[in-house]
PDB file of C-alpha atoms in Angstrom:
ATOM      1  CA  MET Z1176      77.672 118.158  79.279  1.00  0.00           C
ATOM      2  CA  GLU Z1177      75.853 119.421  82.289  1.00  0.00           C
ATOM      3  CA  ARG Z1178      75.632 123.353  82.366  1.00  0.00           C
ATOM      4  CA  VAL Z1179      76.935 125.153  85.277  1.00  0.00           C
ATOM      5  CA  LYS Z1180      74.433 127.828  86.896  1.00  0.00           C
ATOM      6  CA  ALA Z1181      75.932 131.188  87.300  1.00  0.00           C
ATOM      7  CA  ILE Z1182      76.220 132.594  90.250  1.00  0.00           C
ATOM      8  CA  SER Z1183      74.553 136.008  91.145  1.00  0.00           C
ATOM      9  CA  GLY Z1184      76.169 138.891  92.192  1.00  0.00           C
ATOM     10  CA  ALA Z1185      74.342 139.678  95.314  1.00  0.00           C
ATOM     11  CA  GLU Z1186      75.277 135.391  96.180  1.00  0.00           C
ATOM     12  CA  LEU Z1187      78.431 136.528  95.132  1.00  0.00           C
ATOM     13  CA  VAL Z1188      78.542 139.092  97.935  1.00  0.00           C
ATOM     14  CA  ARG Z1189      76.371 136.642 100.534  1.00  0.00           C
ATOM     15  CA  GLN Z1190      79.249 133.848 100.110  1.00  0.00           C
ATOM     16  CA  LYS Z1191      82.040 136.415 100.682  1.00  0.00           C
ATOM     17  CA  LEU Z1192      80.555 137.774 103.843  1.00  0.00           C
ATOM     18  CA  LYS Z1193      80.155 134.342 104.973  1.00  0.00           C
ATOM     19  CA  ASN Z1194      83.618 133.509 104.538  1.00  0.00           C
ATOM     20  CA  CYS Z1195      84.594 136.855 106.917  1.00  0.00           C
ATOM     21  CA  GLY Z1196      82.047 136.031 109.521  1.00  0.00           C
ATOM     22  CA  ASP Z1197      82.875 135.329 113.163  1.00  0.00           C
ATOM     23  CA  SER Z1198      81.259 133.445 115.979  1.00  0.00           C
ATOM     24  CA  LYS Z1199      82.190 135.095 118.803  1.00  0.00           C
ATOM     25  CA  LYS Z1200      81.488 138.516 117.113  1.00  0.00           C
ATOM     26  CA  ALA Z1201      78.268 137.744 116.317  1.00  0.00           C
ATOM     27  CA  ALA Z1202      77.059 136.789 119.661  1.00  0.00           C
ATOM     28  CA  HIS Z1203      78.276 139.885 120.600  1.00  0.00           C
ATOM     29  CA  LEU Z1204      76.743 142.173 117.863  1.00  0.00           C
ATOM     30  CA  ALA Z1205      73.501 140.050 118.560  1.00  0.00           C
ATOM     31  CA  LYS Z1206      73.808 142.108 122.291  1.00  0.00           C
ATOM     32  CA  PHE Z1207      75.093 145.038 120.978  1.00  0.00           C
ATOM     33  CA  PHE Z1208      72.041 145.799 118.198  1.00  0.00           C
ATOM     34  CA  GLN Z1209      69.764 144.142 120.766  1.00  0.00           C
ATOM     35  CA  ALA Z1210      68.642 141.225 118.900  1.00  0.00           C
ATOM     36  CA  PHE Z1211      66.986 139.457 121.780  1.00  0.00           C
ATOM     37  CA  PRO Z1212      63.512 138.901 123.108  1.00  0.00           C
ATOM     38  CA  GLY Z1213      61.962 142.083 123.519  1.00  0.00           C
ATOM     39  CA  GLY Z1214      64.990 144.361 122.351  1.00  0.00           C
ATOM     40  CA  TYR Z1215      64.849 146.370 119.616  1.00  0.00           C
ATOM     41  CA  GLY Z1216      66.649 144.318 117.232  1.00  0.00           C
ATOM     42  CA  GLU Z1217      64.777 141.126 117.951  1.00  0.00           C
ATOM     43  CA  GLY Z1218      65.232 138.325 116.035  1.00  0.00           C
ATOM     44  CA  ASP Z1219      67.862 139.853 113.924  1.00  0.00           C
ATOM     45  CA  ARG Z1220      70.946 137.952 112.979  1.00  0.00           C
ATOM     46  CA  PHE Z1221      74.389 137.983 112.282  1.00  0.00           C
ATOM     47  CA  LEU Z1222      77.687 136.795 110.890  1.00  0.00           C
ATOM     48  CA  GLY Z1223      80.266 138.627 112.958  1.00  0.00           C
ATOM     49  CA  VAL Z1224      81.434 140.563 110.233  1.00  0.00           C
ATOM     50  CA  ALA Z1225      83.587 143.870 110.844  1.00  0.00           C
ATOM     51  CA  VAL Z1226      81.764 147.015 108.995  1.00  0.00           C
ATOM     52  CA  PRO Z1227      85.424 148.147 106.919  1.00  0.00           C
ATOM     53  CA  VAL Z1228      85.309 144.667 105.715  1.00  0.00           C
ATOM     54  CA  GLN Z1229      81.691 144.728 104.491  1.00  0.00           C
ATOM     55  CA  ARG Z1230      82.331 148.187 103.345  1.00  0.00           C
ATOM     56  CA  ARG Z1231      85.577 147.021 101.052  1.00  0.00           C
ATOM     57  CA  ILE Z1232      83.092 144.294  99.953  1.00  0.00           C
ATOM     58  CA  ALA Z1233      80.977 146.664  98.858  1.00  0.00           C
ATOM     59  CA  LYS Z1234      83.060 148.707  96.876  1.00  0.00           C
ATOM     60  CA  SER Z1235      84.352 145.691  95.150  1.00  0.00           C
ATOM     61  CA  TRP Z1236      80.841 144.618  94.322  1.00  0.00           C
ATOM     62  CA  TYR Z1237      78.177 147.678  93.480  1.00  0.00           C
ATOM     63  CA  ARG Z1238      79.157 147.951  89.945  1.00  0.00           C
ATOM     64  CA  ASP Z1239      78.032 144.279  89.027  1.00  0.00           C
ATOM     65  CA  ILE Z1240      74.926 144.380  91.414  1.00  0.00           C
ATOM     66  CA  ALA Z1241      71.850 144.581  89.468  1.00  0.00           C
ATOM     67  CA  LEU Z1242      69.013 146.389  91.440  1.00  0.00           C
ATOM     68  CA  CYS Z1243      67.171 142.920  91.606  1.00  0.00           C
ATOM     69  CA  GLU Z1244      69.693 141.385  93.317  1.00  0.00           C
ATOM     70  CA  LEU Z1245      70.538 143.701  95.156  1.00  0.00           C
ATOM     71  CA  GLU Z1246      66.932 144.025  96.564  1.00  0.00           C
ATOM     72  CA  ASN Z1247      67.598 140.525  97.545  1.00  0.00           C
ATOM     73  CA  LEU Z1248      70.560 141.409  99.669  1.00  0.00           C
ATOM     74  CA  LEU Z1249      68.600 143.795 101.187  1.00  0.00           C
ATOM     75  CA  ARG Z1250      65.383 141.314 102.348  1.00  0.00           C
ATOM     76  CA  ASP Z1251      68.350 138.960 103.828  1.00  0.00           C
ATOM     77  CA  PRO Z1252      67.700 138.217 107.626  1.00  0.00           C
ATOM     78  CA  LEU Z1253      70.912 138.201 108.188  1.00  0.00           C
ATOM     79  CA  HIS Z1254      72.458 141.731 109.167  1.00  0.00           C
ATOM     80  CA  GLU Z1255      75.445 141.908 107.194  1.00  0.00           C
ATOM     81  CA  CYS Z1256      74.081 141.668 103.896  1.00  0.00           C
ATOM     82  CA  ARG Z1257      71.377 143.838 105.064  1.00  0.00           C
ATOM     83  CA  LEU Z1258      73.774 146.731 106.007  1.00  0.00           C
ATOM     84  CA  THR Z1259      76.417 145.681 102.605  1.00  0.00           C
ATOM     85  CA  ALA Z1260      73.390 146.390 100.463  1.00  0.00           C
ATOM     86  CA  ILE Z1261      73.037 149.546 102.145  1.00  0.00           C
ATOM     87  CA  PHE Z1262      76.638 150.269 101.283  1.00  0.00           C
ATOM     88  CA  ILE Z1263      76.301 149.493  97.914  1.00  0.00           C
ATOM     89  CA  MET Z1264      72.989 151.300  96.935  1.00  0.00           C
ATOM     90  CA  VAL Z1265      74.810 154.865  98.632  1.00  0.00           C
ATOM     91  CA  TYR Z1266      77.806 153.819  96.181  1.00  0.00           C
ATOM     92  CA  LYS Z1267      75.628 153.541  93.173  1.00  0.00           C
ATOM     93  CA  PHE Z1268      73.838 156.411  93.872  1.00  0.00           C
ATOM     94  CA  GLU Z1269      77.053 158.407  94.256  1.00  0.00           C
ATOM     95  CA  LYS Z1270      78.091 157.362  90.948  1.00  0.00           C
ATOM     96  CA  ALA Z1271      75.021 157.877  89.079  1.00  0.00           C
ATOM     97  CA  LYS Z1272      74.930 159.823  86.349  1.00  0.00           C
ATOM     98  CA  THR Z1273      70.693 160.194  85.493  1.00  0.00           C
ATOM     99  CA  THR Z1274      68.028 161.259  87.572  1.00  0.00           C
ATOM    100  CA  SER Z1275      66.212 158.220  86.899  1.00  0.00           C
ATOM    101  CA  GLN Z1276      68.930 155.919  88.039  1.00  0.00           C
ATOM    102  CA  ARG Z1277      68.883 158.190  91.354  1.00  0.00           C
ATOM    103  CA  GLU Z1278      65.259 157.364  91.363  1.00  0.00           C
ATOM    104  CA  ALA Z1279      65.815 153.733  90.622  1.00  0.00           C
ATOM    105  CA  LEU Z1280      67.668 153.370  94.096  1.00  0.00           C
ATOM    106  CA  ILE Z1281      64.924 155.631  95.698  1.00  0.00           C
ATOM    107  CA  SER Z1282      62.437 153.744  94.857  1.00  0.00           C
ATOM    108  CA  LEU Z1283      64.388 150.454  96.176  1.00  0.00           C
ATOM    109  CA  TYR Z1284      65.026 151.926  99.649  1.00  0.00           C
ATOM    110  CA  LEU Z1285      61.446 153.266  99.731  1.00  0.00           C
ATOM    111  CA  GLY Z1286      60.244 149.738  98.980  1.00  0.00           C
ATOM    112  CA  ASN Z1287      62.250 148.113 101.492  1.00  0.00           C
ATOM    113  CA  LEU Z1288      62.165 149.823 104.363  1.00  0.00           C
ATOM    114  CA  ILE Z1289      60.943 147.157 106.381  1.00  0.00           C
ATOM    115  CA  ASN Z1290      63.958 145.556 106.431  1.00  0.00           C
ATOM    116  CA  VAL Z1291      66.012 149.208 107.093  1.00  0.00           C
ATOM    117  CA  ASN Z1292      65.266 148.169 110.603  1.00  0.00           C
ATOM    118  CA  ASN Z1293      68.431 148.552 113.043  1.00  0.00           C
ATOM    119  CA  TRP Z1294      69.884 152.194 114.010  1.00  0.00           C
ATOM    120  CA  ASP Z1295      72.958 151.305 111.994  1.00  0.00           C
ATOM    121  CA  LEU Z1296      71.101 150.698 108.541  1.00  0.00           C
ATOM    122  CA  VAL Z1297      69.315 153.982 109.577  1.00  0.00           C
ATOM    123  CA  ASP Z1298      72.272 155.941 110.430  1.00  0.00           C
ATOM    124  CA  SER Z1299      74.349 154.644 106.802  1.00  0.00           C
ATOM    125  CA  SER Z1300      71.384 155.437 104.570  1.00  0.00           C
ATOM    126  CA  ALA Z1301      68.906 158.055 104.967  1.00  0.00           C
ATOM    127  CA  TYR Z1302      71.439 161.485 104.935  1.00  0.00           C
ATOM    128  CA  LYS Z1303      73.162 159.246 102.075  1.00  0.00           C
ATOM    129  CA  LEU Z1304      69.851 158.359  99.725  1.00  0.00           C
ATOM    130  CA  LEU Z1305      66.672 159.839 101.236  1.00  0.00           C
ATOM    131  CA  GLY Z1306      68.782 163.508 102.420  1.00  0.00           C
ATOM    132  CA  PRO Z1307      70.074 164.696  98.759  1.00  0.00           C
ATOM    133  CA  TYR Z1308      67.180 163.424  97.089  1.00  0.00           C
ATOM    134  CA  LEU Z1309      64.903 165.254  98.623  1.00  0.00           C
ATOM    135  CA  ALA Z1310      67.283 168.032  98.773  1.00  0.00           C
ATOM    136  CA  ASP Z1311      65.186 170.208  95.928  1.00  0.00           C
ATOM    137  CA  LYS Z1312      62.004 168.423  96.144  1.00  0.00           C
ATOM    138  CA  ASP Z1313      58.865 168.345  98.471  1.00  0.00           C
ATOM    139  CA  ARG Z1314      59.734 166.962 101.518  1.00  0.00           C
ATOM    140  CA  SER Z1315      56.697 165.539 103.184  1.00  0.00           C
ATOM    141  CA  LEU Z1316      57.914 161.893 102.573  1.00  0.00           C
ATOM    142  CA  LEU Z1317      59.580 163.019 105.717  1.00  0.00           C
ATOM    143  CA  TYR Z1318      57.080 164.095 107.855  1.00  0.00           C
ATOM    144  CA  SER Z1319      54.923 161.253 107.244  1.00  0.00           C
ATOM    145  CA  LEU Z1320      57.763 158.868 107.922  1.00  0.00           C
ATOM    146  CA  ALA Z1321      58.206 161.080 111.321  1.00  0.00           C
ATOM    147  CA  GLY Z1322      54.006 160.066 111.975  1.00  0.00           C
ATOM    148  CA  SER Z1323      54.273 156.395 111.388  1.00  0.00           C
ATOM    149  CA  GLY Z1324      54.480 155.175 114.347  1.00  0.00           C
ATOM    150  CA  VAL Z1325      57.332 152.877 113.111  1.00  0.00           C
ATOM    151  CA  LEU Z1326      60.099 153.174 115.437  1.00  0.00           C
ATOM    152  CA  TRP Z1327      62.938 153.336 111.920  1.00  0.00           C
ATOM    153  CA  GLN Z1328      61.002 155.323 110.186  1.00  0.00           C
ATOM    154  CA  GLU Z1329      60.728 158.053 112.296  1.00  0.00           C
ATOM    155  CA  ARG Z1330      64.602 157.815 112.836  1.00  0.00           C
ATOM    156  CA  ILE Z1331      65.262 157.690 109.180  1.00  0.00           C
ATOM    157  CA  ALA Z1332      63.090 161.141 109.229  1.00  0.00           C
ATOM    158  CA  VAL Z1333      65.293 162.846 111.599  1.00  0.00           C
ATOM    159  CA  ILE Z1334      68.448 161.620 110.097  1.00  0.00           C
ATOM    160  CA  ALA Z1335      68.124 162.245 106.695  1.00  0.00           C
ATOM    161  CA  THR Z1336      68.029 166.141 107.785  1.00  0.00           C
ATOM    162  CA  LEU Z1337      71.751 165.524 108.357  1.00  0.00           C
ATOM    163  CA  HIS Z1338      72.231 166.299 104.327  1.00  0.00           C
ATOM    164  CA  PHE Z1339      70.199 169.504 104.631  1.00  0.00           C
ATOM    165  CA  ILE Z1340      72.125 170.653 108.022  1.00  0.00           C
ATOM    166  CA  ARG Z1341      75.303 170.299 105.858  1.00  0.00           C
ATOM    167  CA  HIS Z1342      74.017 172.880 103.776  1.00  0.00           C
ATOM    168  CA  HIS Z1343      72.472 175.345 106.341  1.00  0.00           C
ATOM    169  CA  ASP Z1344      69.514 174.220 105.987  1.00  0.00           C
ATOM    170  CA  TYR Z1345      67.913 173.525 109.524  1.00  0.00           C
ATOM    171  CA  ALA Z1346      63.964 174.272 109.239  1.00  0.00           C
ATOM    172  CA  ASP Z1347      63.340 170.681 108.665  1.00  0.00           C
ATOM    173  CA  THR Z1348      65.230 169.522 111.592  1.00  0.00           C
ATOM    174  CA  LEU Z1349      63.356 171.570 113.588  1.00  0.00           C
ATOM    175  CA  GLU Z1350      59.871 171.241 113.224  1.00  0.00           C
ATOM    176  CA  LEU Z1351      60.844 167.262 113.041  1.00  0.00           C
ATOM    177  CA  ALA Z1352      62.586 167.746 116.537  1.00  0.00           C
ATOM    178  CA  LYS Z1353      59.853 169.323 117.134  1.00  0.00           C
ATOM    179  CA  MET Z1354      57.448 166.911 116.237  1.00  0.00           C
ATOM    180  CA  LEU Z1355      59.484 163.800 118.250  1.00  0.00           C
ATOM    181  CA  ILE Z1356      60.331 165.641 121.327  1.00  0.00           C
ATOM    182  CA  GLY Z1357      57.547 163.966 123.016  1.00  0.00           C
ATOM    183  CA  HIS Z1358      58.339 160.170 122.025  1.00  0.00           C
ATOM    184  CA  ARG Z1359      59.086 157.033 124.514  1.00  0.00           C
ATOM    185  CA  HIS Z1360      62.102 155.419 122.576  1.00  0.00           C
ATOM    186  CA  ASP Z1361      65.567 156.643 123.827  1.00  0.00           C
ATOM    187  CA  LEU Z1362      67.182 155.801 120.174  1.00  0.00           C
ATOM    188  CA  ILE Z1363      64.853 158.896 118.653  1.00  0.00           C
ATOM    189  CA  HIS Z1364      65.822 160.698 121.697  1.00  0.00           C
ATOM    190  CA  LYS Z1365      69.755 160.503 120.326  1.00  0.00           C
ATOM    191  CA  ALA Z1366      69.090 161.003 117.019  1.00  0.00           C
ATOM    192  CA  VAL Z1367      66.903 164.325 117.964  1.00  0.00           C
ATOM    193  CA  GLY Z1368      69.567 165.454 119.832  1.00  0.00           C
ATOM    194  CA  TRP Z1369      72.518 164.586 116.981  1.00  0.00           C
ATOM    195  CA  MET Z1370      70.926 166.665 115.168  1.00  0.00           C
ATOM    196  CA  LEU Z1371      70.573 169.704 116.836  1.00  0.00           C
ATOM    197  CA  ARG Z1372      73.884 168.996 118.256  1.00  0.00           C
ATOM    198  CA  GLU Z1373      75.342 169.269 114.224  1.00  0.00           C
ATOM    199  CA  THR Z1374      72.710 172.546 113.922  1.00  0.00           C
ATOM    200  CA  GLY Z1375      74.602 174.302 116.384  1.00  0.00           C
ATOM    201  CA  ASN Z1376      78.320 173.005 115.105  1.00  0.00           C
ATOM    202  CA  ARG Z1377      77.163 175.385 111.896  1.00  0.00           C
ATOM    203  CA  ASP Z1378      75.017 177.705 113.435  1.00  0.00           C
ATOM    204  CA  PHE Z1379      75.320 178.304 117.562  1.00  0.00           C
ATOM    205  CA  LYS Z1380      72.300 180.731 117.496  1.00  0.00           C
ATOM    206  CA  VAL Z1381      69.607 178.434 115.674  1.00  0.00           C
ATOM    207  CA  GLU Z1382      70.571 175.872 118.179  1.00  0.00           C
ATOM    208  CA  TYR Z1383      70.639 177.946 120.884  1.00  0.00           C
ATOM    209  CA  ASP Z1384      67.566 179.733 120.488  1.00  0.00           C
ATOM    210  CA  PHE Z1385      65.368 176.119 119.699  1.00  0.00           C
ATOM    211  CA  LEU Z1386      66.577 174.856 123.072  1.00  0.00           C
ATOM    212  CA  GLN Z1387      65.816 178.137 124.973  1.00  0.00           C
ATOM    213  CA  GLU Z1388      62.649 177.042 123.901  1.00  0.00           C
ATOM    214  CA  ASN Z1389      62.213 173.522 123.990  1.00  0.00           C
ATOM    215  CA  TYR Z1390      64.495 171.736 126.730  1.00  0.00           C
ATOM    216  CA  ARG Z1391      62.105 172.140 129.522  1.00  0.00           C
ATOM    217  CA  ILE Z1392      60.611 169.510 127.971  1.00  0.00           C
ATOM    218  CA  MET Z1393      63.027 167.754 126.369  1.00  0.00           C
ATOM    219  CA  PRO Z1394      64.043 164.081 127.291  1.00  0.00           C
ATOM    220  CA  ARG Z1395      67.350 164.132 129.049  1.00  0.00           C
ATOM    221  CA  THR Z1396      68.911 162.136 126.639  1.00  0.00           C
ATOM    222  CA  MET Z1397      68.003 164.312 123.657  1.00  0.00           C
ATOM    223  CA  LEU Z1398      69.144 166.957 125.923  1.00  0.00           C
ATOM    224  CA  ARG Z1399      72.552 165.831 126.518  1.00  0.00           C
ATOM    225  CA  TYR Z1400      73.284 164.412 123.005  1.00  0.00           C
ATOM    226  CA  ALA Z1401      72.192 168.558 122.392  1.00  0.00           C
ATOM    227  CA  ILE Z1402      74.217 170.281 124.532  1.00  0.00           C
ATOM    228  CA  GLU Z1403      77.364 167.733 124.494  1.00  0.00           C
ATOM    229  CA  LYS Z1404      79.717 170.817 122.619  1.00  0.00           C
ATOM    230  CA  PHE Z1405      78.708 173.011 124.959  1.00  0.00           C
ATOM    231  CA  GLU Z1406      80.760 175.070 127.313  1.00  0.00           C
ATOM    232  CA  PRO Z1407      80.858 173.205 130.458  1.00  0.00           C
ATOM    233  CA  ASP Z1408      79.200 176.357 132.656  1.00  0.00           C
ATOM    234  CA  LEU Z1409      76.244 176.742 130.184  1.00  0.00           C
ATOM    235  CA  ARG Z1410      76.067 172.871 129.936  1.00  0.00           C
ATOM    236  CA  LYS Z1411      75.476 172.604 133.643  1.00  0.00           C
ATOM    237  CA  ARG Z1412      73.116 175.655 133.066  1.00  0.00           C
ATOM    238  CA  PHE Z1413      70.562 173.474 130.845  1.00  0.00           C
ATOM    239  CA  LEU Z1414      71.005 170.560 132.962  1.00  0.00           C
ATOM    240  CA  ALA Z1415      69.857 172.473 135.995  1.00  0.00           C
ATOM    241  CA  GLY Z1416      67.096 174.174 134.150  1.00  0.00           C
ATOM    242  CA  GLN Z1417      68.810 177.579 134.544  1.00  0.00           C
ATOM    243  CA  VAL Z1418      68.685 179.267 131.362  1.00  0.00           C
TER     244      VAL Z1418
END
């Protein structure tokens, strides 16, 4: 009798994603995430699967996928496979019962940063994996990532600090903001501005003092993101350089 080859958990997830694909949505996503030549997501490929569907698949299968299979998904050329792998990693990290389990997931994450290569992948993982992991550890890794010259690693460094911000710890956010204030790319401008805004949501004075010192040299997009929640008159004064 011919032996039937078992299908891995990763392959099952891949098949489920492909079954949910939509070619029109895939074409839209390719434009939205700039997968065209010269875009920041150049060469990426899409199935056209909605994020809520990916989350449901991840939640259904995260318990059954070993890390080696998860790495296979994380290295897939299809964007939705990588993003679903990220969702699975986050579920596993949140449910992990031991330090060694969390360390294994972080090791997998850091060993595959080359595949965390668009802003949604970064924003779905950095503050949910790296941020919590580094909360009680040395954070020099964030500064290495911020100085790497690799766009996605630089964004990971900034977005990871959202976990600290939510615990009223702002020092690394402000230091990284200073480090990246002259960055060339608007995806970093948006990320830094967003984290400054999150800081101000919790401690207005901390953000205000930082902006007073630095807003004149900040890229316009970074400043607009940072002051989005300010009172209209104050926002106008910042934009006019009158603070």
